[in-house]
DNA sequence: TAGGCTAGCGCAATCGTTTGTTCATCGGCA
DNA sequence: TGCCGATGAACAAACGATTGCGCTAGCCTA
């Protein structure tokens, strides 16, 4: 059903229908005509063609979220945050999985540009990232989430990863551990780099020397946590504690450690990062740095939508302060503490 | 960068650029002109405006997936299946979460129709579903996944839920249980209805009477599993085994049961459905009916894409045979059996 | 040398909306 | 009666691409 067909039925010009349907302010129209058209609109259940409208208006009302893998609970929650903020404002959201492959990221972004999406939220960026450079070059609004890129000043939503790494490690040090390993993320990714630096900073602050052998660059998957911990446990002088760059990595490590007969936390204490729902459900419960994942998404979406509606780019960077949640993976019989619900946001 | 601008630069008509860019077969063009245009295309990195093209071609190359909640690992995996099949064929995928609310489903579908997506995959349908009726009425291709609607013959991909419910229950009966409860899904949803009927059928087949008090209609979330098991455990004569309609429900139930001091499987045996990744990770490992979740998505996508490309609707219904995976939640110290990898598909 | 064929492009309609502008009609007023 | 200002609605130009068809050279043939 098009405007033209409706116009034929109502014996008016298509533009008249359009104005009535859009409730054009300052529209002068005879009451009779108006009600005739409105009745027709109801009867036919007319839905304007979004494509045609998009072409004319230069706005598609579509956002895109680019992540490594929605199968990872962290990114699933992030996406929900985006959609929950976008849907009420009339936007639909495309989801693109990259599996961490730059090439897939590039091709997705290219496809998104061709589709003229109104904005892009990208949670799979690298510190040096050609795709992000491309985003900067184009005029379209975008927001980086969780990971940032250090080649420019991009709108960003994430956690204070340096502090998070520090707090997590300090917790282990506070428990008396001295040989603390780090299942690190890639140093090409901001979270990987910063959490590692936090890990090192905590050592310095405590006057402890960090053993380079205890840092293994794993990745962000469960499997990488598993293979990482294997290397650590076969060391001559294995660690008594591990700080993993994410909860998924920690969970992968815990599984292997348990298979090898290590008791957690007695033989091996374990801290993760992100506090995904799974973290409180595994056995033993995983001590981790809580970050508001859903809010990452919703705040990023708001940043994006504000840019779209105001038609001017932003440089806002929102950084949430992570919160240590102590569970049984570091302290046997830890009370399942509710975390302090302080807002703890720092925006620039 | 538009065709018109390029045309001005190359001193040709826009249509000529279009034909070169699209590699129009049967295009007769001077080699000089062609290479001039091709060079221009490379230099400018021209990307045709997908909106304009969509308007002209009446095809957007966008699919939509409608699910209750991507935070549920089952649906996340399903979505990956869809995207993995759609992306290589040049399609992007919109994700819509309904939270199981018919109203949100309706409004999402309406929005998708306005956007003229090329096809819809819906995994949140009810047995009687106005939204699905609407999908049938419209010309556009669609596929139902996991849940079907019984008011018509729709293209469908899912598992044989009746058989699955039967096998799961028969497993518990085979272990000697006689008081077997069912944490049931909504009877307004096909999976809920069918798995329940399977549960009953298994009882009949074994000559066992199913106690109506042992069936509680919970829902599909972890919380509903938790509240459901509470009711069951406070019964005068509580069950010794439970068949839960999904893994998430089973996991919610297990958590509560453990808190109340029930040992699994000694005091309470537990079977789930779907074999989500989480099922093998919880402690104790969850016995469950394995279904190929990722394939649900990819097969559904293929069904959809074939409809789109052939431009004719299909009535194919693909039903996978579920496979019992025995873990520690029913058999203490169960070997972590690899399931038989038989194809077990029945299509109509 | 005139007519026809063909290679190589340009023309213009079309997809369905939106929106600035123009046009016709009518009532009021002088 | 003649003019003017509203009022109500039509006109038409975009938006950026695709595509059937028409047009103009040049060359070959008779």
CSV table of C-alpha atoms in Angstrom, one decimal, chain B residues 160-345:
chain,number,residue,atom,x,y,z
B,160,UNK,CA,10.8,-33.3,18.1
B,161,UNK,CA,9.7,-32.0,21.4
B,162,UNK,CA,7.2,-34.8,22.1
B,163,UNK,CA,9.8,-37.4,21.7
B,164,UNK,CA,12.3,-35.3,23.6
B,165,UNK,CA,9.9,-35.0,26.6
B,166,UNK,CA,9.3,-38.7,26.4
B,167,UNK,CA,13.0,-39.7,26.3
B,168,UNK,CA,13.9,-37.4,29.1
B,169,UNK,CA,11.2,-38.8,31.3
B,170,UNK,CA,11.8,-42.4,30.3
B,171,UNK,CA,15.4,-41.9,31.4
B,172,UNK,CA,14.3,-41.0,34.9
B,173,UNK,CA,11.8,-43.8,34.9
B,174,UNK,CA,14.6,-46.2,33.8
B,175,UNK,CA,16.6,-45.0,36.8
B,176,UNK,CA,13.8,-46.3,39.1
B,177,UNK,CA,12.1,-43.0,39.9
B,178,UNK,CA,8.4,-43.1,40.3
B,179,UNK,CA,7.6,-39.7,41.6
B,180,UNK,CA,8.8,-37.5,38.8
B,181,UNK,CA,7.9,-33.9,38.6
B,182,UNK,CA,7.7,-31.7,35.6
B,183,UNK,CA,8.7,-28.0,35.6
B,184,UNK,CA,6.6,-27.3,32.6
B,185,UNK,CA,6.6,-24.5,30.1
B,186,UNK,CA,3.5,-22.5,29.3
B,187,UNK,CA,0.8,-24.6,27.6
B,188,UNK,CA,0.4,-21.6,25.3
B,189,UNK,CA,3.8,-22.5,23.7
B,190,UNK,CA,4.5,-25.5,21.6
B,191,UNK,CA,7.6,-26.6,23.4
B,192,UNK,CA,5.8,-26.3,26.7
B,193,UNK,CA,2.8,-28.3,25.5
B,194,UNK,CA,4.7,-31.0,23.6
B,195,UNK,CA,7.3,-31.7,26.2
B,196,UNK,CA,4.6,-32.0,28.8
B,197,UNK,CA,2.8,-34.4,26.6
B,198,UNK,CA,6.0,-36.4,26.2
B,199,UNK,CA,6.3,-36.5,29.9
B,200,UNK,CA,2.8,-37.9,30.2
B,201,UNK,CA,3.3,-40.3,27.4
B,202,UNK,CA,6.4,-41.8,29.0
B,203,UNK,CA,4.4,-42.4,32.2
B,204,UNK,CA,1.7,-44.1,30.3
B,205,UNK,CA,4.2,-46.2,28.4
B,206,UNK,CA,5.7,-47.4,31.7
B,207,UNK,CA,2.3,-48.0,33.2
B,208,UNK,CA,2.9,-45.2,35.7
B,209,UNK,CA,0.3,-42.8,36.9
B,210,UNK,CA,1.4,-39.2,36.5
B,211,UNK,CA,0.5,-37.2,39.6
B,212,UNK,CA,-1.0,-33.8,38.5
B,213,UNK,CA,0.4,-32.2,41.6
B,214,UNK,CA,3.8,-32.8,40.3
B,215,UNK,CA,3.3,-30.7,37.2
B,216,UNK,CA,3.9,-27.0,37.8
B,217,UNK,CA,3.7,-24.6,35.0
B,218,UNK,CA,6.8,-22.5,35.5
B,219,UNK,CA,8.0,-20.6,32.4
B,220,UNK,CA,11.3,-20.4,30.7
B,221,UNK,CA,13.5,-18.4,33.0
B,222,UNK,CA,15.9,-19.4,35.7
B,223,UNK,CA,13.7,-17.6,38.3
B,224,UNK,CA,10.7,-19.5,37.2
B,225,UNK,CA,12.6,-22.7,37.7
B,226,UNK,CA,13.6,-21.5,41.2
B,227,UNK,CA,10.1,-20.7,42.2
B,228,UNK,CA,8.7,-23.9,40.7
B,229,UNK,CA,11.0,-26.2,42.6
B,230,UNK,CA,10.1,-24.4,45.8
B,231,UNK,CA,6.5,-25.4,45.4
B,232,UNK,CA,7.5,-28.9,44.6
B,233,UNK,CA,9.9,-29.3,47.5
B,234,UNK,CA,7.4,-28.1,50.0
B,235,UNK,CA,4.9,-30.8,48.9
B,236,UNK,CA,4.0,-33.4,51.5
B,237,UNK,CA,5.3,-36.1,49.3
B,238,UNK,CA,8.0,-34.4,47.2
B,239,UNK,CA,9.4,-35.8,43.9
B,240,UNK,CA,12.6,-37.7,43.7
B,241,UNK,CA,13.2,-36.5,40.1
B,242,UNK,CA,12.4,-33.5,38.0
B,243,UNK,CA,12.2,-33.0,34.2
B,244,UNK,CA,12.5,-29.3,33.5
B,245,UNK,CA,11.3,-27.9,30.2
B,246,UNK,CA,14.6,-26.1,29.5
B,247,UNK,CA,18.1,-26.1,30.9
B,248,UNK,CA,17.8,-22.6,32.3
B,249,UNK,CA,14.7,-23.7,34.3
B,250,UNK,CA,16.6,-26.8,35.5
B,251,UNK,CA,19.6,-24.7,36.6
B,252,UNK,CA,17.4,-22.3,38.5
B,253,UNK,CA,15.8,-25.3,40.2
B,254,UNK,CA,19.1,-26.9,41.0
B,255,UNK,CA,20.4,-23.8,42.7
B,256,UNK,CA,17.4,-23.7,45.0
B,257,UNK,CA,17.4,-27.5,45.7
B,258,UNK,CA,21.1,-27.3,46.7
B,259,UNK,CA,20.4,-24.4,49.0
B,260,UNK,CA,17.8,-26.5,50.7
B,261,UNK,CA,20.3,-29.2,51.2
B,262,UNK,CA,19.1,-31.6,48.6
B,263,UNK,CA,21.9,-33.6,47.0
B,264,UNK,CA,21.8,-34.0,43.2
B,265,UNK,CA,21.3,-36.6,42.0
B,266,UNK,CA,21.0,-38.6,45.2
B,267,UNK,CA,18.0,-36.8,46.7
B,268,UNK,CA,16.8,-35.2,43.5
B,269,UNK,CA,17.6,-36.2,39.9
B,270,UNK,CA,17.3,-33.5,37.3
B,271,UNK,CA,16.9,-33.4,33.5
B,272,UNK,CA,16.9,-30.3,31.3
B,273,UNK,CA,16.4,-29.6,27.7
B,274,UNK,CA,18.5,-28.1,24.9
B,275,UNK,CA,22.0,-28.8,26.1
B,276,UNK,CA,23.1,-25.2,26.2
B,277,UNK,CA,26.9,-24.8,26.8
B,278,UNK,CA,26.1,-24.0,30.4
B,279,UNK,CA,24.6,-27.4,31.0
B,280,UNK,CA,27.9,-29.2,30.9
B,281,UNK,CA,29.6,-26.5,33.0
B,282,UNK,CA,27.3,-26.4,36.1
B,283,UNK,CA,28.0,-28.6,39.0
B,284,UNK,CA,26.8,-31.3,38.8
B,285,UNK,CA,26.7,-31.5,35.1
B,286,UNK,CA,23.2,-31.4,33.8
B,287,UNK,CA,21.6,-34.3,32.1
B,288,UNK,CA,19.7,-32.9,29.2
B,289,UNK,CA,18.2,-33.4,25.7
B,290,UNK,CA,20.8,-32.3,23.2
B,291,UNK,CA,19.5,-30.3,20.2
B,292,UNK,CA,21.7,-28.6,17.5
B,293,UNK,CA,21.0,-25.0,18.5
B,294,UNK,CA,23.4,-23.4,16.1
B,295,UNK,CA,21.9,-25.5,13.3
B,296,UNK,CA,18.4,-24.4,14.2
B,297,UNK,CA,19.6,-20.9,13.3
B,298,UNK,CA,21.6,-21.7,10.2
B,299,UNK,CA,19.0,-24.0,8.8
B,300,UNK,CA,16.3,-21.5,9.4
B,301,UNK,CA,18.4,-18.9,7.7
B,302,UNK,CA,18.9,-21.1,4.7
B,303,UNK,CA,15.2,-21.8,4.5
B,304,UNK,CA,14.6,-18.1,4.6
B,305,UNK,CA,17.3,-17.2,2.1
B,306,UNK,CA,16.1,-19.8,-0.3
B,307,UNK,CA,12.6,-18.4,-0.2
B,308,UNK,CA,14.0,-14.9,-0.8
B,309,UNK,CA,16.2,-15.9,-3.7
B,310,UNK,CA,13.6,-18.2,-5.4
B,311,UNK,CA,10.9,-15.8,-4.6
B,312,UNK,CA,8.5,-18.5,-3.7
B,313,UNK,CA,7.3,-19.5,-0.2
B,314,UNK,CA,8.2,-22.9,1.3
B,315,UNK,CA,6.3,-25.1,3.7
B,316,UNK,CA,9.3,-27.1,4.7
B,317,UNK,CA,9.3,-28.2,8.3
B,318,UNK,CA,12.7,-29.5,9.7
B,319,UNK,CA,12.6,-31.4,12.9
B,320,UNK,CA,15.7,-32.6,14.6
B,321,UNK,CA,15.7,-35.7,16.8
B,322,UNK,CA,16.8,-34.8,20.3
B,323,UNK,CA,19.5,-36.8,21.9
B,324,UNK,CA,19.8,-37.7,25.6
B,325,UNK,CA,23.0,-36.6,27.2
B,326,UNK,CA,23.5,-38.3,30.6
B,327,UNK,CA,25.5,-36.3,33.1
B,328,UNK,CA,25.9,-36.2,36.9
B,329,UNK,CA,22.5,-34.6,37.6
B,330,UNK,CA,20.9,-37.9,37.1
B,331,UNK,CA,23.7,-40.5,37.4
B,332,UNK,CA,26.4,-39.9,40.0
B,333,UNK,CA,29.8,-40.1,38.3
B,334,UNK,CA,28.3,-40.3,34.9
B,335,UNK,CA,30.9,-40.6,32.2
B,336,UNK,CA,30.8,-37.4,30.3
B,337,UNK,CA,29.6,-39.3,27.2
B,338,UNK,CA,30.0,-37.8,23.9
B,339,UNK,CA,26.7,-37.9,22.2
B,340,UNK,CA,26.2,-40.0,19.1
B,341,UNK,CA,26.8,-37.7,16.2
B,342,UNK,CA,24.1,-39.1,14.0
B,343,UNK,CA,22.3,-36.6,11.7
B,344,UNK,CA,18.8,-37.5,12.9
B,345,UNK,CA,16.9,-35.0,10.9
